[in-house]
Coordinates of C-alpha atoms in Angstrom, one line a residue:
X1 CA -8.3 -22.1 10.4
X2 CA -11.0 -24.5 9.3
X3 CA -11.7 -25.3 6.1
X4 CA -15.5 -26.1 6.5
X5 CA -16.1 -23.3 8.7
X6 CA -15.0 -20.8 5.7
X7 CA -16.9 -22.8 3.3
X8 CA -19.9 -22.0 5.4
X9 CA -19.9 -18.5 6.2
X10 CA -17.7 -16.9 3.6
X11 CA -18.5 -13.6 4.1
X12 CA -18.1 -13.7 7.9
X13 CA -15.0 -15.3 7.2
X14 CA -13.8 -12.4 5.2
X15 CA -15.0 -9.7 7.1
X16 CA -13.2 -11.4 10.1
X17 CA -10.2 -10.8 8.8
X18 CA -10.5 -8.2 6.6
X19 CA -12.1 -5.5 9.1
X20 CA -9.4 -5.6 12.0
X21 CA -6.7 -5.3 8.7
X22 CA -8.9 -2.2 7.2
X23 CA -9.1 -0.3 10.1
X24 CA -4.9 -1.1 10.7
X25 CA -4.7 0.1 7.1
X26 CA -6.9 3.3 7.4
X27 CA -5.0 4.3 10.6
X28 CA -1.8 3.5 8.8
X29 CA -3.0 6.1 6.1
X30 CA -4.4 8.4 8.2
X31 CA -0.7 8.9 9.5
X32 CA 0.2 10.3 6.9
X33 CA -2.8 11.8 5.9
X34 CA -2.3 13.8 9.2
X35 CA 0.8 14.5 8.6
X36 CA -0.4 16.5 5.6
X37 CA -2.6 18.6 7.5
X38 CA -0.4 20.2 9.6
X39 CA 2.2 20.4 6.4
X40 CA -0.4 22.4 4.6
X41 CA -2.1 24.5 7.1
X42 CA 1.2 25.0 9.6
X43 CA 4.0 24.9 7.4
X44 CA 3.0 25.7 3.8
X45 CA 2.2 24.5 -0.2
X46 CA 6.0 24.2 -0.8
X47 CA 6.8 21.8 2.3
X48 CA 3.7 20.0 1.0
X49 CA 5.2 19.6 -2.6
X50 CA 8.6 18.8 -1.2
X51 CA 7.4 15.7 0.6
X52 CA 5.0 15.1 -2.6
X53 CA 8.4 14.9 -4.9
X54 CA 10.1 12.5 -2.7
X55 CA 6.9 10.0 -2.5
X56 CA 9.1 7.9 -5.5
X57 CA 11.5 6.9 -2.1
X58 CA 8.9 5.5 -0.2
X59 CA 7.5 3.6 -2.9
X60 CA 11.1 1.9 -3.3
X61 CA 10.8 0.9 0.2
X62 CA 7.3 -0.3 -0.3
X63 CA 8.6 -2.4 -3.3
X64 CA 11.3 -4.2 -1.4
X65 CA 9.2 -4.5 1.8
X66 CA 5.8 -5.4 0.5
X67 CA 7.5 -8.0 -2.0
X68 CA 9.5 -9.3 0.9
X69 CA 6.6 -9.5 3.1
X70 CA 3.8 -11.0 0.5
X71 CA 6.1 -13.6 -1.2
X72 CA 7.1 -15.2 2.1
X73 CA 3.4 -14.8 3.7
X74 CA 1.9 -16.4 0.5
X75 CA 4.8 -19.6 1.1
X76 CA 4.2 -19.9 4.8
X77 CA -0.1 -19.7 4.6
X78 CA 0.4 -22.2 2.3
X79 CA 2.3 -24.4 4.2
X80 CA 0.1 -24.0 7.2
X81 CA -2.9 -25.0 4.8
X82 CA -0.8 -28.5 4.1
X83 CA 0.0 -29.0 7.3
X84 CA 3.8 -28.1 7.2
X85 CA 4.1 -26.0 10.5
X86 CA 8.1 -26.3 11.0
X87 CA 8.8 -25.5 7.4
X88 CA 6.0 -22.7 7.8
X89 CA 7.6 -21.0 10.9
X90 CA 11.3 -21.3 9.3
X91 CA 10.1 -19.3 6.5
X92 CA 8.7 -16.9 8.7
X93 CA 11.8 -16.5 10.1
X94 CA 13.9 -15.8 7.0
X95 CA 11.0 -13.4 5.7
X96 CA 11.7 -11.4 8.9
X97 CA 15.4 -11.3 8.6
X98 CA 15.9 -11.3 4.6
X99 CA 13.2 -8.0 4.4
X100 CA 15.1 -6.0 7.5
X101 CA 18.4 -6.9 5.7
X102 CA 16.9 -5.7 2.3
X103 CA 15.5 -2.6 3.5
X104 CA 18.5 -1.5 5.6
X105 CA 20.7 -1.8 2.6
X106 CA 18.4 0.1 0.6
X107 CA 18.2 2.9 3.2
X108 CA 22.2 3.7 3.7
X109 CA 22.2 3.7 -0.6
X110 CA 19.8 6.0 -0.2
X111 CA 20.7 7.9 2.6
X112 CA 24.5 8.8 0.7
X113 CA 22.6 9.6 -2.4
X114 CA 20.0 12.2 -1.2
X115 CA 22.4 15.3 -2.4
X116 CA 22.2 14.3 -5.6
X117 CA 18.9 13.3 -6.1
X118 CA 17.8 16.4 -4.0
X119 CA 19.9 18.7 -6.8
X120 CA 17.8 16.9 -9.9
X121 CA 14.4 18.5 -8.5
X122 CA 13.5 20.9 -10.5
X123 CA 12.1 23.2 -8.0
X124 CA 13.3 26.4 -5.7
X125 CA 15.6 26.1 -3.4
X126 CA 12.7 26.6 -0.4
X127 CA 11.6 23.0 -1.8
X128 CA 14.5 21.5 -1.8
X129 CA 15.7 22.4 1.6
X130 CA 12.3 21.4 2.8
X131 CA 13.1 18.1 0.9
X132 CA 16.6 17.4 2.8
X133 CA 15.1 18.0 6.1
X134 CA 12.3 15.8 5.9
X135 CA 13.5 13.0 3.8
X136 CA 16.9 12.6 5.5
X137 CA 15.0 11.6 8.6
X138 CA 12.3 9.7 7.1
X139 CA 14.8 7.4 5.0
X140 CA 15.3 5.7 8.5
X141 CA 12.5 5.4 9.4
X142 CA 11.2 3.6 6.5
X143 CA 13.2 0.4 7.0
X144 CA 11.7 -0.1 10.4
X145 CA 7.8 0.4 9.3
X146 CA 8.3 -1.7 6.5
X147 CA 9.3 -4.3 8.8
X148 CA 6.3 -3.7 11.1
X149 CA 4.1 -4.5 8.0
X150 CA 6.3 -7.4 7.1
X151 CA 5.6 -8.9 11.1
X152 CA 1.6 -7.5 10.5
X153 CA 1.2 -9.6 7.4
X154 CA 2.5 -12.7 9.6
X155 CA 0.1 -12.1 12.7
X156 CA -2.9 -11.6 10.2
X157 CA -1.9 -15.2 8.5
X158 CA -2.0 -16.7 12.7
X159 CA -5.2 -15.3 12.4
X160 CA -4.7 -12.5 14.8
X161 CA -5.6 -9.5 12.6
X162 CA -6.8 -7.5 15.8
X163 CA -3.0 -7.3 16.9
X164 CA -2.2 -4.9 13.8
X165 CA -5.1 -3.0 14.4
X166 CA -4.0 -2.4 18.2
X167 CA -0.5 -1.6 16.7
X168 CA -2.2 1.1 14.3
X169 CA -4.4 2.9 17.0
X170 CA -1.0 3.0 19.5
X171 CA 0.5 4.7 16.3
X172 CA -1.7 7.0 15.1
X173 CA -2.9 8.7 18.3
X174 CA 1.1 8.5 19.1
X175 CA 2.2 10.4 15.7
X176 CA -1.1 12.7 15.6
X177 CA 0.0 13.9 19.2
X178 CA 3.8 14.3 18.4
X179 CA 2.8 16.3 15.5
X180 CA 0.7 18.7 17.3
X181 CA 3.1 19.7 20.1
X182 CA 6.3 19.7 17.8
X183 CA 4.6 21.6 14.5
X184 CA 2.5 24.0 16.9
X185 CA 3.9 24.3 19.8
X186 CA 8.0 23.8 19.2
X187 CA 8.2 25.0 15.5
X188 CA 10.2 22.0 14.1
X189 CA 8.6 22.6 10.9
X190 CA 8.9 19.1 8.7
X191 CA 11.8 18.0 11.0
X192 CA 9.0 18.1 13.8
X193 CA 6.5 15.6 11.5
X194 CA 9.9 13.4 10.8
X195 CA 10.7 13.1 14.6
X196 CA 7.0 12.0 15.5
X197 CA 7.3 9.0 12.8
X198 CA 10.4 7.8 14.0
X199 CA 9.1 7.7 17.6
X200 CA 5.8 6.3 16.7
X201 CA 7.3 3.2 14.1
X202 CA 9.7 2.8 16.7
X203 CA 6.8 2.0 19.4
X204 CA 5.6 0.0 17.1
X205 CA 9.0 -2.5 16.1
X206 CA 8.7 -2.9 20.0
X207 CA 5.3 -3.9 20.0
X208 CA 5.7 -6.3 17.2
X209 CA 9.0 -7.7 18.5
X210 CA 7.6 -8.5 21.7
X211 CA 4.7 -10.2 20.2
X212 CA 6.7 -12.7 18.4
X213 CA 8.5 -13.6 21.0
X214 CA 5.9 -13.8 23.9
X215 CA 2.3 -14.4 22.6
X216 CA 2.6 -15.9 19.1
X217 CA 0.9 -19.5 18.6
X218 CA 2.6 -20.7 15.4
X219 CA 5.2 -17.9 14.1
X220 CA 7.8 -17.9 17.1
X221 CA 12.1 -16.9 16.5
X222 CA 13.6 -19.9 16.3
X223 CA 17.2 -20.6 14.7
X224 CA 17.3 -21.1 11.4
X225 CA 19.7 -21.5 7.9
X226 CA 19.0 -19.2 4.5
X227 CA 17.5 -21.5 2.0
X228 CA 17.9 -20.3 -1.2
X229 CA 14.9 -22.0 -2.5
X230 CA 13.0 -20.0 0.2
X231 CA 14.6 -16.6 -0.9
X232 CA 13.4 -17.2 -4.7
X233 CA 10.1 -18.2 -3.8
X234 CA 9.6 -15.4 -1.9
X235 CA 11.3 -13.0 -4.5
X236 CA 8.6 -15.0 -7.0
X237 CA 5.7 -15.0 -5.3
X238 CA 6.2 -11.2 -4.3
X239 CA 7.2 -9.7 -7.9
X240 CA 3.7 -8.3 -8.6
X241 CA 4.0 -6.4 -5.7
X242 CA 7.7 -5.2 -6.2
X243 CA 6.8 -4.8 -9.8
X244 CA 3.8 -2.6 -8.8
X245 CA 5.6 -0.4 -6.1
X246 CA 8.8 0.1 -8.6
X247 CA 5.9 1.3 -11.2
X248 CA 4.6 3.6 -8.8
X249 CA 8.1 4.9 -8.4
X250 CA 9.1 5.4 -12.3
X251 CA 5.7 6.7 -12.9
X252 CA 5.3 9.5 -9.9
X253 CA 8.6 10.8 -10.6
X254 CA 7.1 11.2 -14.7
X255 CA 4.0 12.3 -13.3
X256 CA 5.8 14.6 -11.0
X257 CA 7.8 16.1 -13.7
X258 CA 4.3 16.6 -16.2
X259 CA 2.6 18.4 -13.1
X260 CA 5.4 20.6 -12.5
X261 CA 5.1 21.3 -16.3
X262 CA 1.2 22.2 -16.3
X263 CA 0.6 23.3 -12.8
X264 CA 4.0 24.3 -11.3
X265 CA 3.9 24.4 -7.4
X266 CA 0.6 24.6 -6.8
X267 CA -0.6 22.0 -9.2
X268 CA 1.7 19.7 -7.7
X269 CA 0.0 20.7 -4.2
X270 CA -3.6 20.3 -5.4
X271 CA -2.7 16.5 -6.9
X272 CA -0.8 15.6 -3.7
X273 CA -4.3 16.7 -1.7
X274 CA -6.3 14.3 -4.1
X275 CA -3.8 12.0 -4.1
X276 CA -4.5 11.7 -0.4
X277 CA -8.0 10.2 -1.0
X278 CA -6.6 7.9 -3.6
X279 CA -4.2 6.7 -0.6
X280 CA -6.7 6.2 2.0
X281 CA -8.9 4.4 -0.5
X282 CA -6.2 2.0 -1.7
X283 CA -4.9 1.0 1.7
X284 CA -8.8 0.0 2.7
X285 CA -8.8 -2.2 -0.7
X286 CA -5.1 -3.6 0.6
X287 CA -6.8 -3.8 4.4
X288 CA -9.4 -6.5 2.4
X289 CA -6.7 -8.1 0.1
X290 CA -4.7 -8.7 3.3
X291 CA -7.6 -9.8 4.9
X292 CA -8.5 -12.5 2.4
X293 CA -5.2 -13.5 1.3
X294 CA -4.7 -15.5 4.3
X295 CA -7.6 -17.3 3.5
X296 CA -7.3 -18.2 -0.6
X297 CA -3.6 -19.0 0.5
X298 CA -5.0 -21.6 3.2
X299 CA -7.6 -22.9 0.6
X300 CA -5.3 -23.5 -2.6
X301 CA -3.0 -25.3 0.1
X302 CA -5.4 -27.3 1.0
X303 CA -6.9 -27.7 -2.6
X304 CA -10.0 -26.0 -2.0
X305 CA -9.8 -24.3 -5.4
X306 CA -13.6 -23.5 -5.7
X307 CA -13.5 -22.1 -1.7
X308 CA -10.7 -19.7 -2.9
X309 CA -12.3 -18.0 -6.0
X310 CA -15.5 -17.7 -3.6
X311 CA -13.2 -15.9 -1.5
X312 CA -11.6 -13.6 -4.2
X313 CA -15.6 -12.8 -5.5
X314 CA -16.8 -11.9 -2.3
X315 CA -14.0 -9.7 -1.9
X316 CA -13.7 -8.0 -5.1
X317 CA -17.8 -6.9 -4.7
X318 CA -17.1 -5.5 -1.4
X319 CA -14.4 -3.2 -2.7
X320 CA -16.3 -2.4 -5.7
X321 CA -18.8 -1.2 -3.3
X322 CA -16.8 0.6 -1.4
X323 CA -15.6 2.1 -4.8
X324 CA -18.9 3.6 -5.7
X325 CA -19.4 4.9 -2.2
X326 CA -15.9 6.3 -2.3
X327 CA -16.7 8.4 -5.4
X328 CA -20.3 10.0 -4.7
X329 CA -18.6 10.9 -1.3
X330 CA -15.6 12.9 -2.4
X331 CA -17.9 14.6 -5.4
X332 CA -20.9 15.4 -3.0
X333 CA -17.6 17.0 -0.3
X334 CA -15.5 18.2 -3.1
X335 CA -15.6 22.0 -1.8
X336 CA -14.9 20.8 1.5
X337 CA -12.4 18.7 1.1
X338 CA -9.9 20.7 -0.6
X339 CA -10.1 23.3 2.6
X340 CA -9.3 20.7 4.9
X341 CA -5.3 20.6 3.5
X342 CA -4.8 24.1 2.1
X343 CA -6.0 27.6 2.6
X344 CA -5.3 28.7 -0.7
X345 CA -8.1 29.3 -3.2
X346 CA -5.7 28.8 -6.1
X347 CA -5.2 25.1 -4.8
X348 CA -8.8 24.7 -4.0
X349 CA -9.9 25.7 -7.4
X350 CA -7.6 23.0 -9.0
X351 CA -8.4 20.6 -6.6
X352 CA -12.3 21.2 -7.2
X353 CA -11.6 20.8 -11.0
X354 CA -10.0 17.6 -10.9
X355 CA -12.0 15.5 -8.6
X356 CA -15.3 14.7 -10.6
X357 CA -12.8 13.1 -13.1
X358 CA -10.2 11.7 -10.6
X359 CA -12.7 9.8 -8.6
X360 CA -13.8 7.6 -11.2
X361 CA -10.5 5.5 -10.9
X362 CA -12.4 4.7 -7.7
X363 CA -14.7 2.3 -9.5
X364 CA -11.9 0.1 -11.1
X365 CA -9.0 0.6 -9.2
X366 CA -10.2 -2.2 -5.9
X367 CA -11.1 -4.9 -8.9
X368 CA -7.3 -4.6 -10.2
X369 CA -5.7 -4.5 -6.8
X370 CA -7.5 -7.6 -5.5
X371 CA -7.2 -9.8 -8.7
X372 CA -3.5 -9.1 -8.4
X373 CA -3.7 -10.2 -4.7
X374 CA -5.6 -13.6 -5.7
X375 CA -3.0 -14.4 -8.4
X376 CA -0.1 -14.1 -5.9
X377 CA -2.1 -16.0 -3.4
X378 CA -2.5 -18.9 -5.6
X379 CA 1.3 -19.0 -6.6
X380 CA 0.8 -17.5 -10.1
X381 CA 3.0 -14.6 -9.5
X382 CA 3.6 -14.2 -13.6
X383 CA -0.2 -13.4 -13.7
X384 CA 0.1 -11.2 -11.3
X385 CA 3.0 -9.3 -12.2
X386 CA 1.5 -8.9 -15.4
X387 CA -1.4 -6.9 -14.1
X388 CA 1.0 -4.9 -11.7
X389 CA 3.3 -4.0 -14.5
X390 CA 0.2 -2.9 -16.9
X391 CA -1.6 -1.0 -14.4
X392 CA 1.5 0.5 -12.9
X393 CA 4.0 0.8 -15.9
X394 CA 3.2 0.1 -19.0
X395 CA -0.3 2.2 -19.2
X396 CA 0.2 4.4 -16.6
X397 CA 3.3 5.9 -18.3
X398 CA 1.5 5.7 -21.8
X399 CA -1.4 8.0 -20.1
X400 CA 1.1 10.3 -18.2
X401 CA 2.9 11.4 -21.4
X402 CA -0.5 11.4 -24.1
X403 CA -3.3 12.8 -22.2
X404 CA -1.6 15.9 -20.6
X405 CA -0.2 16.6 -23.8
X406 CA -3.9 16.8 -25.4
X407 CA -5.7 18.5 -22.5
X408 CA -2.9 19.8 -20.2
X409 CA -3.7 20.2 -16.7
X410 CA -7.2 18.7 -17.1
X411 CA -5.7 15.7 -19.0
X412 CA -3.4 15.0 -15.5
X413 CA -6.7 14.0 -13.8
X414 CA -8.0 11.8 -16.2
X415 CA -4.3 9.3 -15.7
X416 CA -5.5 7.5 -13.0
X417 CA -9.3 6.6 -14.4
X418 CA -7.9 5.7 -17.5
X419 CA -5.5 3.9 -16.6
X420 CA -7.8 1.7 -14.1
X421 CA -10.3 1.6 -16.5
X422 CA -8.0 -0.3 -19.5
X423 CA -6.6 -2.6 -16.6
X424 CA -9.6 -3.8 -15.3
X425 CA -10.3 -5.7 -19.0
X426 CA -6.9 -7.1 -18.1
X427 CA -7.7 -8.3 -15.3
X428 CA -11.1 -9.9 -16.1
X429 CA -9.3 -11.6 -19.1
X430 CA -7.0 -13.4 -16.5
X431 CA -9.9 -14.2 -14.4
X432 CA -12.3 -15.6 -16.6
X433 CA -9.2 -17.8 -17.8
X434 CA -8.3 -18.7 -14.4
X435 CA -11.9 -19.8 -13.9
X436 CA -12.7 -21.8 -17.0
X437 CA -9.7 -23.8 -16.0
X438 CA -10.7 -24.4 -12.7
X439 CA -14.2 -25.8 -14.3
X440 CA -12.0 -28.0 -16.5
X441 CA -10.0 -29.2 -14.0
X442 CA -13.6 -30.0 -11.8
X443 CA -14.9 -31.9 -14.2
X444 CA -12.0 -34.1 -15.3
X445 CA -11.3 -34.8 -11.6

């Protein structure tokens, strides 16, 4: 990576790294959305509700996986920027091993707890049966899926973002084909959806492992000894992402409880359908974040702080424009959107009533996510954690318990836009103070 070339062509550099990452994230999110299509259209709203009720399990894996991945890759990228190649490679190997051990341990704990988890769900026996069938298999998939995510971060840090994109293309084509065969032809139900995920994820793991064994330029497998400082810095640098995903786990439990109270199974199914749009948008923004992160971390490691700020500002502008276009697209296509996932008029009416309110969140969501990425990349994990914690836990939980109690199901739709709008003020405050300190430092030097 060449600092001078990045300085001369910031937008081009961002898009070079971000576009393959965005495509990879879109394809990754497409797997879940396609799963939702087959579940909603061929199995039913009870199965769709069961999958949604288990989202906290996914967020737990994301919390651990993204924490380790972001925490490790931010260290490795800064070391690359400082020309410390051997140390950077050591961080890569330790990050991959730490992540897999932690994820596998989490999977084993959840697997033995699945029946107790199922017993506390306040739903009928049909939904519970779907829950067990699906998540008893998916819990075994998630450690390998997150290992793919961690390794993909290092592929991008190496300057090869297209590799992750190719992997995502393979995964989504394979997963879609298997969904179609196992659900529509062999009638395997939600177990078929899970089996399709197992096969596509394991193909991805083999692809990634072979890349780092045979083709990687910088990050190659080597013997290493665990470093206490690297582990502590990994957890510290990735703490905001951990807090953000763990917060989503906690708040999803609370949100599902509120939606079940206000709208029942149909309400959860409707919120799941609208949630797919947020999932897709968030994954695209994360693609921008993952694309810009190596540039910001590398610039920070090379002491080019003004360049890091410039990359951040351009990325923020891109995601704001994307948010505006996404909101307009969802408003224009609200009627058609609901019919894609469920052919149920009652659920469709709930979806159509919520989209005009819910879609406003897209205007602010991207800015908050990129701000959190930026502070992680420059080594300011505390500020990143505050933004993530405010957005994903403190403000969100307050909105979950206050807004529905005032406006019922309509209040549920207000939760996301109000949370993002309040958080954006916190993000702007920290960004303003950071830029002010940067200007002061430049003047003094």
